[in-house]
Amino acid sequence: MNAVFPTPDAADSQRLLSPDELEAALRDIGARRYHILHPFHRLLHDGKLSKDQVRAWALNRYYYQAMIPVKDAAVLARMTDASLRRVWRQRIVDHDGDHPGDGGIERWLKLAEGVGFERDYVLSTRGILSATKFSVEAYVHFVAEKSLLEAIASSLTEMFSPTIISERVAGMLKNYDFITKDTLAYFDKRLTQAPRDADFALDYVKTHATTPELQRQAMAALTFKCNVLWTQLDALYFAYVAPGMIPPDAWTPGTGLVAEAPAAQASGGVRKMVADDRPRLPRGVRLRHDETRGKHVLLAPERTFDLDDNAVAVLKLVDGNRSVAAIADELGRTYVADPRAIEADILVMLDGLAEKRVLER
Ligand SMILES: O=C(O)c1cc(C(=O)O)c2c(n1)C(=O)C(=O)c1cc(C(=O)O)[nH]c1-2
């Protein structure tokens, strides 16, 4: 992904590329279109998403994981050669496992449970964005309807997945306190499975794309698949980042989650806030300016909290993306004061609001 591959010029679409030129052209497609470049992944890896935004990603991505073996069964059904099927069927085994409780889908369920979901809610696929479903299903239809060469070429995004997986695992472990190595165990196996699968598919495509037209089809198939991945992230971004327009019936924060452990509910149900936490207002709680009284209040269902000027300045910066430390830095710049001293003060204030359940982290 880091290397620069030459973009084939227009004349190349007419001429037969050597196998290595074809590989370079395929890698170039990934370098320009793979979802590692998508803003949603940047936010995910850099720790810029709230816990609910990470949950939305885990939930929607479950649908992709669950349908990959369906896709591979459709590819398998196109293969008339037993030696090809023998290799390809391993992909289905990798995702389904040989026993209940085994395999990639199961590991993805663990990931979803690790970020708080109830297993049955995830399995039900209620709450998955329609756009996610459309995009994943387009992939399944594509491999069923196009040629075997195109079906195989469309899996070649996996050439690029080890890079994004390494970046994601390192970034998420570093940047989110609710993510553990166990939660991300899904990706451990992918680091060996993906290169093995991609090597086989690449070799097949280089050997079988023997005319300019077939080479063009292979490149178009990989482009299509990059778009399958990209549009899933577009949908997540639109619904859960900006403008934050969640479609009817799609998952909303708070739904399908396991109740917090009793330990977390002790002492008012909330552990103390720390500088890395990214506080946000829970659903239904709003910062409003009360015109008649000329002051800001926090409106919660059936309750109103008066706020002093300091609380208002802090709450205006509370958006689920900024950490407490970042809020303190910003206030330090505005009021020309020591941000660490501000941080200590606002941690106490935020804890007070969290205990009243008008703030969460
Ligand atoms: O984490 C990722 O970014 C990522 C990307 C891709 C990919 O590039 O298609 C796959 C996976 N993961 C994956 O886990 C997986 O099982 C998988 C199967 C396929 C495929 O097209 O057959 N791609 C991918």
Tab-separated table of C-alpha atoms in Angstrom, residues 56 99 147 243 290 294 361:
chain	number	residue	atom	x	y	z
A	56	ALA	CA	-22.085	0.727	15.079
A	99	HIS	CA	-17.836	-26.991	15.229
A	147	SER	CA	-17.494	-15.020	-14.589
A	243	PRO	CA	-24.670	14.399	9.701
A	290	ASP	CA	-33.476	29.110	28.522
A	294	GLY	CA	-31.349	34.051	30.279
A	361	ARG	CA	-18.340	8.341	28.756
